[in-house]
DNA sequence: CAAGTATTTAAGCAAATACTTAAATACAAA
DNA sequence: TTTGTATTTAAGTATTTGCTTAAATACTTG
C-alpha cells in the first residue's frame, strides 16, 4: 500500500516491520561480524590467518616470503588485522611476531576446520 | 640465508617450505572460502543473508524496503550472491523470491547463530 | 495488444582496496 | 656512534566496489 518501493499486493507490511526490528536489534553484531568477515574475505589475509593458526606465530618477513608478496603489503594487511583485534604482536629483538588473538576464535575456528577438511578431501582424490 | 626477503638468522627454511606446501594443498578451498567470506563481509549483504535465513524467502522489492536502499542496489547484491551460489530464485508471477541455497550453510549457519546470540545478549542488558 | 509492474542491466561516479617503490622508524650489534 | 636489519609509513596508482539514475527486459493482466 503506502510503500514507495514496492506496491506488491502481497507485500506483508507486518513481515517488513518485523524484519526492520530484527535488523535494529542485531545492528551492532551485524556490523561487527561483517567487519571480521571482510577482513577474512581477502584471500591473502585468509592465508595469513590460516598460517598463524597452524604456526602459532610468524613475522612479517616470513609471511612475505611464504605468500610471495612484498613486506609492506604484508605489513598493511597485518595492520588491518591488528586494528580488527584479530592478531596481536610479540617483540623479540627486532623481530615482531604476529599471532591470532582469542577474541574472534569462535568465528575463525570453523574456517580453519573447513579449509583442512576440504584440503584433505582433495588430497584423497 | 638465500632468502631475498628475509635474512633473519633464525628464519626457519623448513618451516617456510612447509607453509608454502600447506598453502598449495589448500589453495582451492582458500580461494573458495575467501570468496564466500568476501560476499558475507559486506554489511548489506550480511543483512540480506540474515533476513533470508529468518524469513525463508524475500523478493528484491521487500529487501529494498527493509534495508532502505534502492532496488537496483539490492538486485546487484543479489546477483553477486547468486553468482556465488549462496542464494537461489523462485518465480511466482512477476515476483522473484530469493532464498538461501544449502551449498554453503556449513559456513553461514554459525554466523546466524552468532548474530542471534549477540543480539540476545544486548537485549538482556 | 496495450499498460503496468517487478526486476535487471547499463552507465557513470565517488570511495575503498591492494599493491608498488621509496622513505622513515626503531632497534641491535659491531 | 655507525652500520645494518626488521618493520612501518607514505605516496602514488590501477582496480574494485557499491551506489545512483535511466533504460531495458520480462511478464501479467485488462
PDB file of C-alpha atoms (C1' of nucleotides) in Angstrom:
ATOM      1  CA  UNK A   1       0.000   0.000   0.000  1.00  0.00           C
ATOM      2  CA  UNK A   2       1.727   3.119   1.245  1.00  0.00           C
ATOM      3  CA  UNK A   3       5.034   1.659   0.209  1.00  0.00           C
ATOM      4  CA  UNK A   4       7.237   3.795  -2.007  1.00  0.00           C
ATOM      5  CA  UNK A   5       9.395   0.944  -3.217  1.00  0.00           C
ATOM      6  CA  UNK A   6       7.114  -1.987  -3.518  1.00  0.00           C
ATOM      7  CA  UNK A   7       3.458  -1.915  -4.244  1.00  0.00           C
ATOM      8  CA  UNK A   8       3.003  -5.646  -4.461  1.00  0.00           C
ATOM      9  CA  UNK A   9      -0.429  -6.503  -3.230  1.00  0.00           C
ATOM     10  CA  UNK A  10       1.014  -9.394  -1.337  1.00  0.00           C
ATOM     11  CA  UNK A  11       3.697  -7.373   0.370  1.00  0.00           C
ATOM     12  CA  UNK A  12       3.350  -8.229   4.018  1.00  0.00           C
ATOM     13  CA  UNK A  13       3.795  -4.995   5.938  1.00  0.00           C
ATOM     14  CA  UNK A  14       3.885  -6.852   9.230  1.00  0.00           C
ATOM     15  CA  UNK A  15       6.718  -9.008   7.979  1.00  0.00           C
ATOM     16  CA  UNK A  16       8.589  -5.965   6.743  1.00  0.00           C
ATOM     17  CA  UNK A  17       8.211  -4.159  10.039  1.00  0.00           C
ATOM     18  CA  UNK A  18       9.311  -7.256  11.868  1.00  0.00           C
ATOM     19  CA  UNK A  19      12.395  -7.546   9.673  1.00  0.00           C
ATOM     20  CA  UNK A  20      13.346  -3.949  10.294  1.00  0.00           C
ATOM     21  CA  UNK A  21      13.058  -4.538  14.010  1.00  0.00           C
ATOM     22  CA  UNK A  22      15.254  -7.600  13.826  1.00  0.00           C
ATOM     23  CA  UNK A  23      17.908  -5.675  11.948  1.00  0.00           C
ATOM     24  CA  UNK A  24      17.741  -2.919  14.503  1.00  0.00           C
ATOM     25  CA  UNK A  25      18.231  -5.341  17.354  1.00  0.00           C
ATOM     26  CA  UNK A  26      21.125  -7.082  15.665  1.00  0.00           C
ATOM     27  CA  UNK A  27      22.676  -3.964  14.175  1.00  0.00           C
ATOM     28  CA  UNK A  28      25.800  -3.943  16.320  1.00  0.00           C
ATOM     29  CA  UNK A  29      26.612  -7.589  15.921  1.00  0.00           C
ATOM     30  CA  UNK A  30      25.912  -7.376  12.194  1.00  0.00           C
ATOM     31  CA  UNK A  31      28.377  -4.533  11.856  1.00  0.00           C
ATOM     32  CA  UNK A  32      30.997  -6.259  13.984  1.00  0.00           C
ATOM     33  CA  UNK A  33      30.634  -9.564  12.202  1.00  0.00           C
ATOM     34  CA  UNK A  34      30.715  -8.076   8.733  1.00  0.00           C
ATOM     35  CA  UNK A  35      33.934  -6.269   9.659  1.00  0.00           C
ATOM     36  CA  UNK A  36      35.584  -9.531  10.655  1.00  0.00           C
ATOM     37  CA  UNK A  37      34.297 -11.314   7.579  1.00  0.00           C
ATOM     38  CA  UNK A  38      35.524  -8.514   5.348  1.00  0.00           C
ATOM     39  CA  UNK A  39      38.989  -8.961   6.824  1.00  0.00           C
ATOM     40  CA  UNK A  40      38.899 -12.719   6.371  1.00  0.00           C
ATOM     41  CA  UNK A  41      37.299 -12.320   2.955  1.00  0.00           C
ATOM     42  CA  UNK A  42      40.549 -11.283   1.357  1.00  0.00           C
ATOM     43  CA  UNK A  43      42.443 -14.303   0.121  1.00  0.00           C
ATOM     44  CA  UNK A  44      45.840 -13.059   1.212  1.00  0.00           C
ATOM     45  CA  UNK A  45      44.593 -12.257   4.710  1.00  0.00           C
ATOM     46  CA  UNK A  46      42.751 -15.554   4.976  1.00  0.00           C
ATOM     47  CA  UNK A  47      46.006 -17.299   4.142  1.00  0.00           C
ATOM     48  CA  UNK A  48      47.747 -15.263   6.829  1.00  0.00           C
ATOM     49  CA  UNK A  49      45.169 -16.258   9.405  1.00  0.00           C
ATOM     50  CA  UNK A  50      45.406 -19.883   8.349  1.00  0.00           C
ATOM     51  CA  UNK A  51      49.175 -19.798   8.623  1.00  0.00           C
ATOM     52  CA  UNK A  52      49.097 -18.107  12.004  1.00  0.00           C
ATOM     53  CA  UNK A  53      46.698 -20.772  13.197  1.00  0.00           C
ATOM     54  CA  UNK A  54      48.970 -23.598  12.147  1.00  0.00           C
ATOM     55  CA  UNK A  55      52.305 -21.971  13.030  1.00  0.00           C
ATOM     56  CA  UNK A  56      51.250 -20.155  16.215  1.00  0.00           C
ATOM     57  CA  UNK A  57      53.253 -17.074  15.243  1.00  0.00           C
ATOM     58  CA  UNK A  58      55.100 -15.608  12.274  1.00  0.00           C
ATOM     59  CA  UNK A  59      56.951 -12.396  11.464  1.00  0.00           C
ATOM     60  CA  UNK A  60      56.028 -10.106   8.537  1.00  0.00           C
ATOM     61  CA  UNK A  61      59.245 -11.120   6.861  1.00  0.00           C
ATOM     62  CA  UNK A  62      58.393 -14.826   6.837  1.00  0.00           C
ATOM     63  CA  UNK A  63      54.835 -14.126   5.748  1.00  0.00           C
ATOM     64  CA  UNK A  64      56.087 -12.097   2.798  1.00  0.00           C
ATOM     65  CA  UNK A  65      58.346 -14.948   1.827  1.00  0.00           C
ATOM     66  CA  UNK A  66      55.652 -17.601   2.173  1.00  0.00           C
ATOM     67  CA  UNK A  67      52.964 -15.594   0.432  1.00  0.00           C
ATOM     68  CA  UNK A  68      55.202 -14.224  -2.283  1.00  0.00           C
ATOM     69  CA  UNK A  69      54.241 -10.599  -1.786  1.00  0.00           C
ATOM     70  CA  UNK A  70      56.211  -7.579  -0.612  1.00  0.00           C
ATOM     71  CA  UNK A  71      56.853  -6.905   3.035  1.00  0.00           C
ATOM     72  CA  UNK A  72      54.949  -3.593   3.017  1.00  0.00           C
ATOM     73  CA  UNK A  73      51.937  -5.380   1.573  1.00  0.00           C
ATOM     74  CA  UNK A  74      52.127  -7.889   4.403  1.00  0.00           C
ATOM     75  CA  UNK A  75      52.565  -5.146   6.944  1.00  0.00           C
ATOM     76  CA  UNK A  76      49.494  -3.313   5.717  1.00  0.00           C
ATOM     77  CA  UNK A  77      47.368  -6.435   5.886  1.00  0.00           C
ATOM     78  CA  UNK A  78      48.662  -7.148   9.376  1.00  0.00           C
ATOM     79  CA  UNK A  79      47.782  -3.668  10.493  1.00  0.00           C
ATOM     80  CA  UNK A  80      44.210  -4.165   9.366  1.00  0.00           C
ATOM     81  CA  UNK A  81      44.044  -7.467  11.185  1.00  0.00           C
ATOM     82  CA  UNK A  82      45.510  -5.858  14.275  1.00  0.00           C
ATOM     83  CA  UNK A  83      43.077  -2.940  14.075  1.00  0.00           C
ATOM     84  CA  UNK A  84      40.333  -5.551  13.970  1.00  0.00           C
ATOM     85  CA  UNK A  85      41.711  -7.261  17.085  1.00  0.00           C
ATOM     86  CA  UNK A  86      42.285 -10.433  15.124  1.00  0.00           C
ATOM     87  CA  UNK A  87      46.040 -10.551  15.616  1.00  0.00           C
ATOM     88  CA  UNK A  88      48.433  -9.356  18.280  1.00  0.00           C
ATOM     89  CA  UNK A  89      52.192  -8.872  18.422  1.00  0.00           C
ATOM     90  CA  UNK A  90      55.150 -10.008  20.451  1.00  0.00           C
ATOM     91  CA  UNK A  91      58.540  -8.475  20.050  1.00  0.00           C
ATOM     92  CA  UNK A  92      61.760 -10.494  20.181  1.00  0.00           C
ATOM     93  CA  UNK A  93      64.833  -8.421  19.434  1.00  0.00           C
ATOM     94  CA  UNK A  94      63.908  -6.509  16.311  1.00  0.00           C
ATOM     95  CA  UNK A  95      61.596  -9.182  15.059  1.00  0.00           C
ATOM     96  CA  UNK A  96      57.873  -8.779  15.592  1.00  0.00           C
ATOM     97  CA  UNK A  97      55.902 -11.979  15.833  1.00  0.00           C
ATOM     98  CA  UNK A  98      52.231 -11.894  14.946  1.00  0.00           C
ATOM     99  CA  UNK A  99      49.750 -14.363  16.350  1.00  0.00           C
ATOM    100  CA  UNK A 100      45.999 -14.798  16.498  1.00  0.00           C
ATOM    101  CA  UNK A 101      44.120 -13.338  19.437  1.00  0.00           C
ATOM    102  CA  UNK A 102      41.457 -15.443  21.102  1.00  0.00           C
ATOM    103  CA  UNK A 103      38.864 -12.692  20.609  1.00  0.00           C
ATOM    104  CA  UNK A 104      37.311 -13.972  17.414  1.00  0.00           C
ATOM    105  CA  UNK A 105      38.194 -17.640  17.539  1.00  0.00           C
ATOM    106  CA  UNK A 106      34.563 -18.649  17.751  1.00  0.00           C
ATOM    107  CA  UNK A 107      34.156 -17.206  14.273  1.00  0.00           C
ATOM    108  CA  UNK A 108      37.536 -18.093  12.805  1.00  0.00           C
ATOM    109  CA  UNK A 109      37.962 -21.639  14.045  1.00  0.00           C
ATOM    110  CA  UNK A 110      35.293 -23.095  11.742  1.00  0.00           C
ATOM    111  CA  UNK A 111      37.141 -21.575   8.786  1.00  0.00           C
ATOM    112  CA  UNK A 112      40.316 -23.422   9.615  1.00  0.00           C
ATOM    113  CA  UNK A 113      38.405 -26.628  10.108  1.00  0.00           C
ATOM    114  CA  UNK A 114      36.699 -26.083   6.778  1.00  0.00           C
ATOM    115  CA  UNK A 115      39.966 -25.416   4.964  1.00  0.00           C
ATOM    116  CA  UNK A 116      41.605 -28.516   6.393  1.00  0.00           C
ATOM    117  CA  UNK A 117      38.637 -30.720   5.625  1.00  0.00           C
ATOM    118  CA  UNK A 118      38.483 -29.630   2.033  1.00  0.00           C
ATOM    119  CA  UNK A 119      42.236 -29.785   1.584  1.00  0.00           C
ATOM    120  CA  UNK A 120      42.128 -33.350   2.869  1.00  0.00           C
ATOM    121  CA  UNK A 121      39.290 -34.237   0.545  1.00  0.00           C
ATOM    122  CA  UNK A 122      41.297 -33.029  -2.417  1.00  0.00           C
ATOM    123  CA  UNK A 123      44.314 -34.986  -1.203  1.00  0.00           C
ATOM    124  CA  UNK A 124      42.314 -38.175  -1.111  1.00  0.00           C
ATOM    125  CA  UNK A 125      41.180 -37.905  -4.722  1.00  0.00           C
TER     126      UNK A 125
ATOM    127  CA  UNK B   1      70.323 -17.331   4.055  1.00  0.00           C
ATOM    128  CA  UNK B   2      69.495 -17.306   0.362  1.00  0.00           C
ATOM    129  CA  UNK B   3      66.272 -15.514   1.093  1.00  0.00           C
ATOM    130  CA  UNK B   4      65.604 -12.321  -0.803  1.00  0.00           C
ATOM    131  CA  UNK B   5      63.014 -11.037   1.593  1.00  0.00           C
ATOM    132  CA  UNK B   6      64.173 -12.108   4.969  1.00  0.00           C
ATOM    133  CA  UNK B   7      67.679 -12.747   6.062  1.00  0.00           C
ATOM    134  CA  UNK B   8      66.891 -13.376   9.689  1.00  0.00           C
ATOM    135  CA  UNK B   9      69.380 -15.844  11.026  1.00  0.00           C
ATOM    136  CA  UNK B  10      66.578 -17.613  12.784  1.00  0.00           C
ATOM    137  CA  UNK B  11      64.359 -17.873   9.732  1.00  0.00           C
ATOM    138  CA  UNK B  12      63.401 -21.497   9.577  1.00  0.00           C
ATOM    139  CA  UNK B  13      63.577 -22.507   5.937  1.00  0.00           C
ATOM    140  CA  UNK B  14      61.953 -25.817   6.697  1.00  0.00           C
ATOM    141  CA  UNK B  15      59.007 -24.079   8.290  1.00  0.00           C
ATOM    142  CA  UNK B  16      58.700 -21.725   5.346  1.00  0.00           C
ATOM    143  CA  UNK B  17      58.793 -24.547   2.836  1.00  0.00           C
ATOM    144  CA  UNK B  18      56.226 -26.432   4.875  1.00  0.00           C
ATOM    145  CA  UNK B  19      53.956 -23.376   4.948  1.00  0.00           C
ATOM    146  CA  UNK B  20      54.180 -22.958   1.202  1.00  0.00           C
ATOM    147  CA  UNK B  21      53.216 -26.593   0.768  1.00  0.00           C
ATOM    148  CA  UNK B  22      50.244 -26.216   3.059  1.00  0.00           C
ATOM    149  CA  UNK B  23      49.022 -23.214   1.112  1.00  0.00           C
ATOM    150  CA  UNK B  24      49.437 -25.120  -2.105  1.00  0.00           C
ATOM    151  CA  UNK B  25      47.387 -28.002  -0.813  1.00  0.00           C
ATOM    152  CA  UNK B  26      44.647 -25.754   0.496  1.00  0.00           C
ATOM    153  CA  UNK B  27      44.737 -23.292  -2.373  1.00  0.00           C
ATOM    154  CA  UNK B  28      41.376 -24.161  -3.839  1.00  0.00           C
ATOM    155  CA  UNK B  29      39.492 -24.181  -0.590  1.00  0.00           C
ATOM    156  CA  UNK B  30      41.200 -20.955   0.472  1.00  0.00           C
ATOM    157  CA  UNK B  31      40.054 -19.265  -2.706  1.00  0.00           C
ATOM    158  CA  UNK B  32      36.537 -20.635  -2.433  1.00  0.00           C
ATOM    159  CA  UNK B  33      36.200 -19.724   1.216  1.00  0.00           C
ATOM    160  CA  UNK B  34      37.583 -16.223   0.799  1.00  0.00           C
ATOM    161  CA  UNK B  35      35.062 -15.639  -1.980  1.00  0.00           C
ATOM    162  CA  UNK B  36      32.197 -16.578   0.300  1.00  0.00           C
ATOM    163  CA  UNK B  37      33.563 -14.523   3.161  1.00  0.00           C
ATOM    164  CA  UNK B  38      34.016 -11.531   0.890  1.00  0.00           C
ATOM    165  CA  UNK B  39      30.358 -11.774  -0.049  1.00  0.00           C
ATOM    166  CA  UNK B  40      29.261 -12.079   3.567  1.00  0.00           C
ATOM    167  CA  UNK B  41      31.767  -9.422   4.589  1.00  0.00           C
ATOM    168  CA  UNK B  42      29.616  -6.638   3.209  1.00  0.00           C
ATOM    169  CA  UNK B  43      27.200  -5.400   5.842  1.00  0.00           C
ATOM    170  CA  UNK B  44      24.277  -5.005   3.449  1.00  0.00           C
ATOM    171  CA  UNK B  45      24.753  -8.496   2.064  1.00  0.00           C
ATOM    172  CA  UNK B  46      25.185  -9.986   5.521  1.00  0.00           C
ATOM    173  CA  UNK B  47      21.877  -8.422   6.477  1.00  0.00           C
ATOM    174  CA  UNK B  48      20.301  -9.918   3.387  1.00  0.00           C
ATOM    175  CA  UNK B  49      21.577 -13.365   4.257  1.00  0.00           C
ATOM    176  CA  UNK B  50      20.389 -12.966   7.826  1.00  0.00           C
ATOM    177  CA  UNK B  51      16.953 -11.908   6.641  1.00  0.00           C
ATOM    178  CA  UNK B  52      16.713 -14.741   4.149  1.00  0.00           C
ATOM    179  CA  UNK B  53      17.628 -17.149   6.915  1.00  0.00           C
ATOM    180  CA  UNK B  54      14.866 -15.906   9.204  1.00  0.00           C
ATOM    181  CA  UNK B  55      12.210 -15.280   6.547  1.00  0.00           C
ATOM    182  CA  UNK B  56      12.947 -18.249   4.252  1.00  0.00           C
ATOM    183  CA  UNK B  57      12.469 -16.110   1.147  1.00  0.00           C
ATOM    184  CA  UNK B  58      12.114 -12.476   0.142  1.00  0.00           C
ATOM    185  CA  UNK B  59      11.802 -10.517  -3.097  1.00  0.00           C
ATOM    186  CA  UNK B  60      14.195  -7.702  -4.121  1.00  0.00           C
ATOM    187  CA  UNK B  61      11.407  -5.249  -3.590  1.00  0.00           C
ATOM    188  CA  UNK B  62      10.895  -6.188   0.049  1.00  0.00           C
ATOM    189  CA  UNK B  63      14.619  -6.280   0.697  1.00  0.00           C
ATOM    190  CA  UNK B  64      14.974  -2.769  -0.672  1.00  0.00           C
ATOM    191  CA  UNK B  65      12.213  -1.619   1.607  1.00  0.00           C
ATOM    192  CA  UNK B  66      13.613  -3.337   4.688  1.00  0.00           C
ATOM    193  CA  UNK B  67      17.200  -2.301   4.073  1.00  0.00           C
ATOM    194  CA  UNK B  68      16.381   1.222   2.972  1.00  0.00           C
ATOM    195  CA  UNK B  69      18.383   1.087  -0.243  1.00  0.00           C
ATOM    196  CA  UNK B  70      17.362   1.235  -3.889  1.00  0.00           C
ATOM    197  CA  UNK B  71      16.036  -1.794  -5.718  1.00  0.00           C
ATOM    198  CA  UNK B  72      18.897  -1.823  -8.255  1.00  0.00           C
ATOM    199  CA  UNK B  73      21.373  -1.835  -5.374  1.00  0.00           C
ATOM    200  CA  UNK B  74      19.587  -4.834  -3.905  1.00  0.00           C
ATOM    201  CA  UNK B  75      19.475  -6.532  -7.285  1.00  0.00           C
ATOM    202  CA  UNK B  76      23.200  -6.124  -7.773  1.00  0.00           C
ATOM    203  CA  UNK B  77      23.976  -7.583  -4.366  1.00  0.00           C
ATOM    204  CA  UNK B  78      21.643 -10.470  -5.063  1.00  0.00           C
ATOM    205  CA  UNK B  79      23.352 -11.164  -8.348  1.00  0.00           C
ATOM    206  CA  UNK B  80      26.684 -11.443  -6.586  1.00  0.00           C
ATOM    207  CA  UNK B  81      25.170 -13.783  -4.039  1.00  0.00           C
ATOM    208  CA  UNK B  82      23.622 -15.829  -6.795  1.00  0.00           C
ATOM    209  CA  UNK B  83      26.871 -15.958  -8.760  1.00  0.00           C
ATOM    210  CA  UNK B  84      28.447 -17.277  -5.582  1.00  0.00           C
ATOM    211  CA  UNK B  85      25.779 -19.983  -5.267  1.00  0.00           C
ATOM    212  CA  UNK B  86      24.680 -18.556  -1.939  1.00  0.00           C
ATOM    213  CA  UNK B  87      21.129 -17.753  -2.983  1.00  0.00           C
ATOM    214  CA  UNK B  88      18.702 -19.168  -5.494  1.00  0.00           C
ATOM    215  CA  UNK B  89      15.460 -17.920  -7.011  1.00  0.00           C
ATOM    216  CA  UNK B  90      11.876 -18.962  -7.338  1.00  0.00           C
ATOM    217  CA  UNK B  91       9.472 -17.172  -9.590  1.00  0.00           C
ATOM    218  CA  UNK B  92       5.862 -16.529  -8.662  1.00  0.00           C
ATOM    219  CA  UNK B  93       4.018 -14.405 -11.197  1.00  0.00           C
ATOM    220  CA  UNK B  94       6.346 -11.492 -11.813  1.00  0.00           C
ATOM    221  CA  UNK B  95       7.797 -11.633  -8.346  1.00  0.00           C
ATOM    222  CA  UNK B  96      11.144 -13.339  -7.854  1.00  0.00           C
ATOM    223  CA  UNK B  97      11.734 -14.810  -4.430  1.00  0.00           C
ATOM    224  CA  UNK B  98      15.289 -15.238  -3.262  1.00  0.00           C
ATOM    225  CA  UNK B  99      16.275 -17.844  -0.710  1.00  0.00           C
ATOM    226  CA  UNK B 100      19.453 -19.343   0.679  1.00  0.00           C
ATOM    227  CA  UNK B 101      20.865 -22.422  -1.003  1.00  0.00           C
ATOM    228  CA  UNK B 102      22.097 -25.250   1.185  1.00  0.00           C
ATOM    229  CA  UNK B 103      25.501 -25.212  -0.505  1.00  0.00           C
ATOM    230  CA  UNK B 104      27.297 -23.024   1.999  1.00  0.00           C
ATOM    231  CA  UNK B 105      25.201 -23.496   5.093  1.00  0.00           C
ATOM    232  CA  UNK B 106      28.042 -25.140   6.946  1.00  0.00           C
ATOM    233  CA  UNK B 107      29.841 -21.809   6.731  1.00  0.00           C
ATOM    234  CA  UNK B 108      26.887 -19.463   7.036  1.00  0.00           C
ATOM    235  CA  UNK B 109      24.934 -21.111   9.827  1.00  0.00           C
ATOM    236  CA  UNK B 110      27.444 -20.162  12.558  1.00  0.00           C
ATOM    237  CA  UNK B 111      27.110 -16.543  11.503  1.00  0.00           C
ATOM    238  CA  UNK B 112      23.389 -16.538  12.102  1.00  0.00           C
ATOM    239  CA  UNK B 113      23.867 -18.231  15.431  1.00  0.00           C
ATOM    240  CA  UNK B 114      26.483 -15.657  16.344  1.00  0.00           C
ATOM    241  CA  UNK B 115      24.268 -12.746  15.354  1.00  0.00           C
ATOM    242  CA  UNK B 116      21.333 -14.051  17.350  1.00  0.00           C
ATOM    243  CA  UNK B 117      23.430 -14.772  20.411  1.00  0.00           C
ATOM    244  CA  UNK B 118      24.901 -11.319  20.478  1.00  0.00           C
ATOM    245  CA  UNK B 119      21.614  -9.657  19.716  1.00  0.00           C
ATOM    246  CA  UNK B 120      20.109 -11.530  22.657  1.00  0.00           C
ATOM    247  CA  UNK B 121      22.956 -10.522  24.930  1.00  0.00           C
ATOM    248  CA  UNK B 122      22.350  -6.883  24.118  1.00  0.00           C
ATOM    249  CA  UNK B 123      18.630  -7.327  24.724  1.00  0.00           C
ATOM    250  CA  UNK B 124      19.283  -8.669  28.194  1.00  0.00           C
ATOM    251  CA  UNK B 125      21.356  -5.663  29.250  1.00  0.00           C
TER     252      UNK B 125
ATOM    253  C1'  DC C   1      -2.312  -5.788 -27.972  1.00  0.00           C
ATOM    254  C1'  DA C   2      -1.561  -2.114 -24.505  1.00  0.00           C
ATOM    255  C1'  DA C   3      -0.446  -0.739 -19.916  1.00  0.00           C
ATOM    256  C1'  DG C   4       1.511  -1.608 -15.741  1.00  0.00           C
ATOM    257  C1'  DT C   5       4.677  -3.866 -12.533  1.00  0.00           C
ATOM    258  C1'  DA C   6       8.905  -6.401 -10.822  1.00  0.00           C
ATOM    259  C1'  DT C   7      13.275  -6.908 -11.840  1.00  0.00           C
ATOM    260  C1'  DT C   8      17.639  -6.476 -14.173  1.00  0.00           C
ATOM    261  C1'  DT C   9      21.117  -4.135 -16.767  1.00  0.00           C
ATOM    262  C1'  DA C  10      23.796  -0.116 -18.177  1.00  0.00           C
ATOM    263  C1'  DA C  11      26.386   3.935 -17.393  1.00  0.00           C
ATOM    264  C1'  DG C  12      28.686   6.902 -14.526  1.00  0.00           C
ATOM    265  C1'  DC C  13      30.945   8.204 -10.408  1.00  0.00           C
ATOM    266  C1'  DA C  14      32.922   8.545  -5.640  1.00  0.00           C
ATOM    267  C1'  DA C  15      35.135   5.878  -2.346  1.00  0.00           C
ATOM    268  C1'  DA C  16      37.671   1.994  -0.860  1.00  0.00           C
ATOM    269  C1'  DT C  17      41.251  -1.657  -1.819  1.00  0.00           C
ATOM    270  C1'  DA C  18      45.544  -3.549  -2.515  1.00  0.00           C
ATOM    271  C1'  DC C  19      49.518  -3.257  -4.419  1.00  0.00           C
ATOM    272  C1'  DT C  20      54.173  -0.992  -5.600  1.00  0.00           C
ATOM    273  C1'  DT C  21      58.527   1.735  -4.520  1.00  0.00           C
ATOM    274  C1'  DA C  22      60.768   4.966  -1.646  1.00  0.00           C
ATOM    275  C1'  DA C  23      61.430   6.994   2.726  1.00  0.00           C
ATOM    276  C1'  DA C  24      61.177   6.851   7.636  1.00  0.00           C
ATOM    277  C1'  DT C  25      61.495   4.436  12.270  1.00  0.00           C
ATOM    278  C1'  DA C  26      63.227   1.543  15.624  1.00  0.00           C
ATOM    279  C1'  DC C  27      66.413  -1.106  17.298  1.00  0.00           C
ATOM    280  C1'  DA C  28      70.701  -4.234  17.648  1.00  0.00           C
ATOM    281  C1'  DA C  29      75.244  -5.037  17.353  1.00  0.00           C
ATOM    282  C1'  DA C  30      79.974  -4.083  15.763  1.00  0.00           C
TER     283       DA C  30
ATOM    284  C1'  DT D   1      78.314   6.086  17.085  1.00  0.00           C
ATOM    285  C1'  DT D   2      77.915   3.866  12.776  1.00  0.00           C
ATOM    286  C1'  DT D   3      76.033   0.177  10.157  1.00  0.00           C
ATOM    287  C1'  DG D   4      72.700  -2.952   9.156  1.00  0.00           C
ATOM    288  C1'  DT D   5      68.243  -5.175   9.778  1.00  0.00           C
ATOM    289  C1'  DA D   6      63.099  -5.614  10.594  1.00  0.00           C
ATOM    290  C1'  DT D   7      59.314  -3.198  10.187  1.00  0.00           C
ATOM    291  C1'  DT D   8      56.186   0.555   9.273  1.00  0.00           C
ATOM    292  C1'  DT D   9      54.578   4.537   6.906  1.00  0.00           C
ATOM    293  C1'  DA D  10      53.945   7.481   2.899  1.00  0.00           C
ATOM    294  C1'  DA D  11      52.843   8.431  -1.712  1.00  0.00           C
ATOM    295  C1'  DG D  12      51.134   7.113  -5.978  1.00  0.00           C
ATOM    296  C1'  DT D  13      48.312   4.252  -8.913  1.00  0.00           C
ATOM    297  C1'  DA D  14      45.322   0.733 -11.001  1.00  0.00           C
ATOM    298  C1'  DT D  15      41.424  -1.900  -9.807  1.00  0.00           C
ATOM    299  C1'  DT D  16      37.315  -2.967  -7.476  1.00  0.00           C
ATOM    300  C1'  DT D  17      33.234  -1.835  -5.015  1.00  0.00           C
ATOM    301  C1'  DG D  18      28.791  -0.008  -4.221  1.00  0.00           C
ATOM    302  C1'  DC D  19      25.807   3.238  -5.021  1.00  0.00           C
ATOM    303  C1'  DT D  20      22.714   6.282  -8.084  1.00  0.00           C
ATOM    304  C1'  DT D  21      19.614   7.265 -12.100  1.00  0.00           C
ATOM    305  C1'  DA D  22      17.971   5.936 -16.513  1.00  0.00           C
ATOM    306  C1'  DA D  23      16.919   2.493 -19.740  1.00  0.00           C
ATOM    307  C1'  DA D  24      15.819  -2.149 -20.923  1.00  0.00           C
ATOM    308  C1'  DT D  25      13.514  -6.820 -20.044  1.00  0.00           C
ATOM    309  C1'  DA D  26      10.163  -9.908 -18.717  1.00  0.00           C
ATOM    310  C1'  DC D  27       5.974 -10.929 -17.591  1.00  0.00           C
ATOM    311  C1'  DT D  28       0.846 -10.209 -16.233  1.00  0.00           C
ATOM    312  C1'  DT D  29      -3.299  -8.708 -16.886  1.00  0.00           C
ATOM    313  C1'  DG D  30      -7.050  -5.673 -18.537  1.00  0.00           C
TER     314       DG D  30
END
